[in-house]
Amino acid sequence: MLLCWLALLLIRVAERRTQQSWPKIAAELGRIHQVTLSGPAGSLQQTTRLTDTQTKLFTDCGVPLPPKMSSLKTAE
C-alpha cells in the first residue's frame, strides 16, 4: 500500500512541476532508449538523443539528464 501511495505522489509531483498530464509525460519519456553498439574495437552503450521536450521534463522535475554514453568496453 505504501509503494502505491508513493508512486501516486511522485506522479502528482511530476504533473505539477511540468504542467502536463502523466500519460503525456510517460509517453514522451518512454521514447528514450539505451542501445548497445558493438564492433571490432569494443562496445559502448549510448542513449538516444533527447528532444527539447524530454530535456525540459527532466529539468522541470529536477532530475539529471541521462548520460549520452556509458559502459565503454574495449576489445582485449
Short mmCIF file of N, CA and C in Angstrom, two decimals:
data_model
loop_
_atom_site.label_atom_id
_atom_site.label_comp_id
_atom_site.label_asym_id
_atom_site.label_seq_id
_atom_site.Cartn_x
_atom_site.Cartn_y
_atom_site.Cartn_z
N MET A 1 0.82 -1.18 0.00
CA MET A 1 0.00 0.00 0.00
C MET A 1 0.87 1.25 0.00
N LEU A 2 1.93 1.24 0.78
CA LEU A 2 2.81 2.39 0.86
C LEU A 2 3.47 2.67 -0.50
N LEU A 3 3.90 1.63 -1.21
CA LEU A 3 4.53 1.83 -2.52
C LEU A 3 3.57 2.46 -3.52
N CYS A 4 2.32 2.04 -3.49
CA CYS A 4 1.32 2.62 -4.39
C CYS A 4 1.11 4.09 -4.07
N TRP A 5 1.06 4.43 -2.81
CA TRP A 5 0.88 5.82 -2.40
C TRP A 5 2.07 6.67 -2.84
N LEU A 6 3.29 6.14 -2.65
CA LEU A 6 4.48 6.87 -3.06
C LEU A 6 4.52 7.07 -4.58
N ALA A 7 4.12 6.05 -5.34
CA ALA A 7 4.08 6.17 -6.80
C ALA A 7 3.08 7.25 -7.22
N LEU A 8 1.93 7.27 -6.61
CA LEU A 8 0.93 8.30 -6.92
C LEU A 8 1.44 9.69 -6.56
N LEU A 9 2.12 9.79 -5.44
CA LEU A 9 2.69 11.06 -5.02
C LEU A 9 3.72 11.57 -6.03
N LEU A 10 4.59 10.68 -6.49
CA LEU A 10 5.60 11.07 -7.49
C LEU A 10 4.96 11.49 -8.80
N ILE A 11 3.89 10.82 -9.18
CA ILE A 11 3.17 11.19 -10.40
C ILE A 11 2.59 12.59 -10.27
N ARG A 12 1.98 12.86 -9.14
CA ARG A 12 1.38 14.19 -8.92
C ARG A 12 2.44 15.29 -8.89
N VAL A 13 3.59 15.01 -8.28
CA VAL A 13 4.68 15.98 -8.25
C VAL A 13 5.15 16.27 -9.68
N ALA A 14 5.33 15.23 -10.48
CA ALA A 14 5.76 15.41 -11.87
C ALA A 14 4.73 16.21 -12.66
N GLU A 15 3.45 15.91 -12.46
CA GLU A 15 2.40 16.64 -13.18
C GLU A 15 2.39 18.12 -12.80
N ARG A 16 2.56 18.41 -11.54
CA ARG A 16 2.53 19.81 -11.09
C ARG A 16 3.76 20.58 -11.57
N ARG A 17 4.92 19.94 -11.53
CA ARG A 17 6.14 20.63 -11.93
C ARG A 17 6.21 20.88 -13.44
N THR A 18 5.61 19.97 -14.23
CA THR A 18 5.70 20.10 -15.69
C THR A 18 4.45 20.69 -16.31
N GLN A 19 3.36 20.79 -15.55
CA GLN A 19 2.07 21.27 -16.07
C GLN A 19 1.55 20.39 -17.21
N GLN A 20 1.86 19.09 -17.15
CA GLN A 20 1.39 18.13 -18.14
C GLN A 20 0.77 16.93 -17.43
N SER A 21 -0.08 16.20 -18.16
CA SER A 21 -0.69 15.01 -17.57
C SER A 21 0.31 13.86 -17.56
N TRP A 22 0.08 12.91 -16.67
CA TRP A 22 1.00 11.77 -16.56
C TRP A 22 1.07 10.96 -17.85
N PRO A 23 -0.05 10.68 -18.54
CA PRO A 23 0.08 9.93 -19.80
C PRO A 23 0.99 10.62 -20.82
N LYS A 24 0.95 11.95 -20.89
CA LYS A 24 1.84 12.67 -21.82
C LYS A 24 3.30 12.57 -21.38
N ILE A 25 3.53 12.70 -20.07
CA ILE A 25 4.89 12.60 -19.54
C ILE A 25 5.45 11.20 -19.81
N ALA A 26 4.68 10.18 -19.48
CA ALA A 26 5.12 8.80 -19.64
C ALA A 26 5.38 8.46 -21.11
N ALA A 27 4.52 8.94 -22.00
CA ALA A 27 4.70 8.67 -23.43
C ALA A 27 5.98 9.32 -23.95
N GLU A 28 6.22 10.56 -23.54
CA GLU A 28 7.41 11.27 -24.01
C GLU A 28 8.69 10.63 -23.48
N LEU A 29 8.71 10.30 -22.20
CA LEU A 29 9.91 9.69 -21.63
C LEU A 29 10.08 8.24 -22.07
N GLY A 30 8.99 7.59 -22.47
CA GLY A 30 9.06 6.22 -22.97
C GLY A 30 9.77 6.11 -24.31
N ARG A 31 9.98 7.23 -24.96
CA ARG A 31 10.68 7.24 -26.25
C ARG A 31 12.20 7.26 -26.10
N ILE A 32 12.67 7.37 -24.88
CA ILE A 32 14.12 7.37 -24.63
C ILE A 32 14.58 5.93 -24.52
N HIS A 33 15.62 5.60 -25.26
CA HIS A 33 16.16 4.23 -25.25
C HIS A 33 17.67 4.26 -25.06
N GLN A 34 18.18 3.15 -24.59
CA GLN A 34 19.63 2.98 -24.50
C GLN A 34 19.98 1.79 -25.37
N VAL A 35 20.91 1.99 -26.30
CA VAL A 35 21.31 0.93 -27.23
C VAL A 35 22.76 0.57 -26.98
N THR A 36 23.11 -0.66 -27.33
CA THR A 36 24.49 -1.13 -27.24
C THR A 36 25.05 -1.22 -28.64
N LEU A 37 26.15 -0.52 -28.87
CA LEU A 37 26.84 -0.53 -30.16
C LEU A 37 28.10 -1.36 -30.01
N SER A 38 28.25 -2.36 -30.87
CA SER A 38 29.41 -3.26 -30.79
C SER A 38 30.15 -3.27 -32.12
N GLY A 39 31.46 -3.43 -32.03
CA GLY A 39 32.30 -3.52 -33.22
C GLY A 39 33.62 -4.16 -32.85
N PRO A 40 34.53 -4.24 -33.81
CA PRO A 40 35.82 -4.88 -33.54
C PRO A 40 36.63 -4.18 -32.46
N ALA A 41 36.45 -2.87 -32.28
CA ALA A 41 37.21 -2.13 -31.28
C ALA A 41 36.62 -2.26 -29.87
N GLY A 42 35.39 -2.74 -29.77
CA GLY A 42 34.75 -2.89 -28.46
C GLY A 42 33.27 -2.55 -28.53
N SER A 43 32.70 -2.18 -27.40
CA SER A 43 31.28 -1.84 -27.36
C SER A 43 31.04 -0.70 -26.38
N LEU A 44 29.92 -0.02 -26.59
CA LEU A 44 29.52 1.02 -25.66
C LEU A 44 28.01 1.12 -25.66
N GLN A 45 27.48 1.68 -24.60
CA GLN A 45 26.04 1.90 -24.50
C GLN A 45 25.79 3.38 -24.71
N GLN A 46 24.82 3.68 -25.58
CA GLN A 46 24.52 5.06 -25.91
C GLN A 46 23.02 5.30 -25.75
N THR A 47 22.68 6.46 -25.18
CA THR A 47 21.29 6.87 -25.01
C THR A 47 20.86 7.66 -26.23
N THR A 48 19.62 7.44 -26.68
CA THR A 48 19.12 8.20 -27.81
C THR A 48 19.15 9.69 -27.50
N ARG A 49 19.27 10.50 -28.54
CA ARG A 49 19.32 11.95 -28.38
C ARG A 49 18.00 12.45 -27.79
N LEU A 50 18.10 13.29 -26.76
CA LEU A 50 16.90 13.82 -26.12
C LEU A 50 16.32 14.97 -26.94
N THR A 51 15.00 15.01 -27.02
CA THR A 51 14.33 16.13 -27.65
C THR A 51 14.29 17.29 -26.66
N ASP A 52 13.91 18.45 -27.16
CA ASP A 52 13.78 19.61 -26.27
C ASP A 52 12.71 19.37 -25.21
N THR A 53 11.62 18.70 -25.60
CA THR A 53 10.54 18.39 -24.66
C THR A 53 11.03 17.46 -23.56
N GLN A 54 11.78 16.42 -23.92
CA GLN A 54 12.29 15.48 -22.94
C GLN A 54 13.27 16.17 -21.99
N THR A 55 14.14 17.01 -22.53
CA THR A 55 15.09 17.75 -21.70
C THR A 55 14.36 18.64 -20.71
N LYS A 56 13.31 19.32 -21.17
CA LYS A 56 12.53 20.19 -20.29
C LYS A 56 11.85 19.39 -19.19
N LEU A 57 11.34 18.20 -19.50
CA LEU A 57 10.72 17.36 -18.47
C LEU A 57 11.72 17.02 -17.37
N PHE A 58 12.93 16.63 -17.76
CA PHE A 58 13.95 16.29 -16.77
C PHE A 58 14.30 17.51 -15.91
N THR A 59 14.52 18.66 -16.55
CA THR A 59 14.93 19.84 -15.79
C THR A 59 13.80 20.36 -14.91
N ASP A 60 12.55 20.34 -15.40
CA ASP A 60 11.43 20.79 -14.58
C ASP A 60 11.25 19.93 -13.34
N CYS A 61 11.56 18.65 -13.45
CA CYS A 61 11.41 17.74 -12.30
C CYS A 61 12.66 17.69 -11.43
N GLY A 62 13.72 18.37 -11.85
CA GLY A 62 14.95 18.38 -11.06
C GLY A 62 15.72 17.09 -11.12
N VAL A 63 15.57 16.36 -12.23
CA VAL A 63 16.25 15.08 -12.41
C VAL A 63 17.41 15.27 -13.39
N PRO A 64 18.61 14.76 -13.07
CA PRO A 64 19.73 14.92 -14.01
C PRO A 64 19.47 14.20 -15.33
N LEU A 65 19.98 14.76 -16.41
CA LEU A 65 19.82 14.14 -17.72
C LEU A 65 20.61 12.83 -17.77
N PRO A 66 20.09 11.83 -18.51
CA PRO A 66 20.84 10.58 -18.62
C PRO A 66 22.13 10.81 -19.41
N PRO A 67 23.20 10.05 -19.10
CA PRO A 67 24.45 10.24 -19.84
C PRO A 67 24.29 9.82 -21.31
N LYS A 68 24.99 10.53 -22.19
CA LYS A 68 24.90 10.20 -23.61
C LYS A 68 25.58 8.87 -23.90
N MET A 69 26.70 8.61 -23.24
CA MET A 69 27.41 7.35 -23.43
C MET A 69 27.82 6.79 -22.08
N SER A 70 27.79 5.47 -21.99
CA SER A 70 28.21 4.82 -20.76
C SER A 70 28.72 3.41 -21.08
N SER A 71 29.34 2.82 -20.15
CA SER A 71 29.79 1.43 -20.24
C SER A 71 30.65 1.16 -21.48
N LEU A 72 31.74 1.89 -21.64
CA LEU A 72 32.66 1.69 -22.75
C LEU A 72 33.56 0.50 -22.42
N LYS A 73 33.55 -0.49 -23.33
CA LYS A 73 34.40 -1.68 -23.14
C LYS A 73 35.22 -1.88 -24.40
N THR A 74 36.54 -1.85 -24.26
CA THR A 74 37.40 -2.05 -25.41
C THR A 74 37.69 -3.53 -25.59
N ALA A 75 37.97 -3.91 -26.83
CA ALA A 75 38.30 -5.30 -27.12
C ALA A 75 39.68 -5.62 -26.54
N GLU A 76 39.81 -6.80 -26.03
CA GLU A 76 41.10 -7.19 -25.42
C GLU A 76 41.83 -8.15 -26.27
#
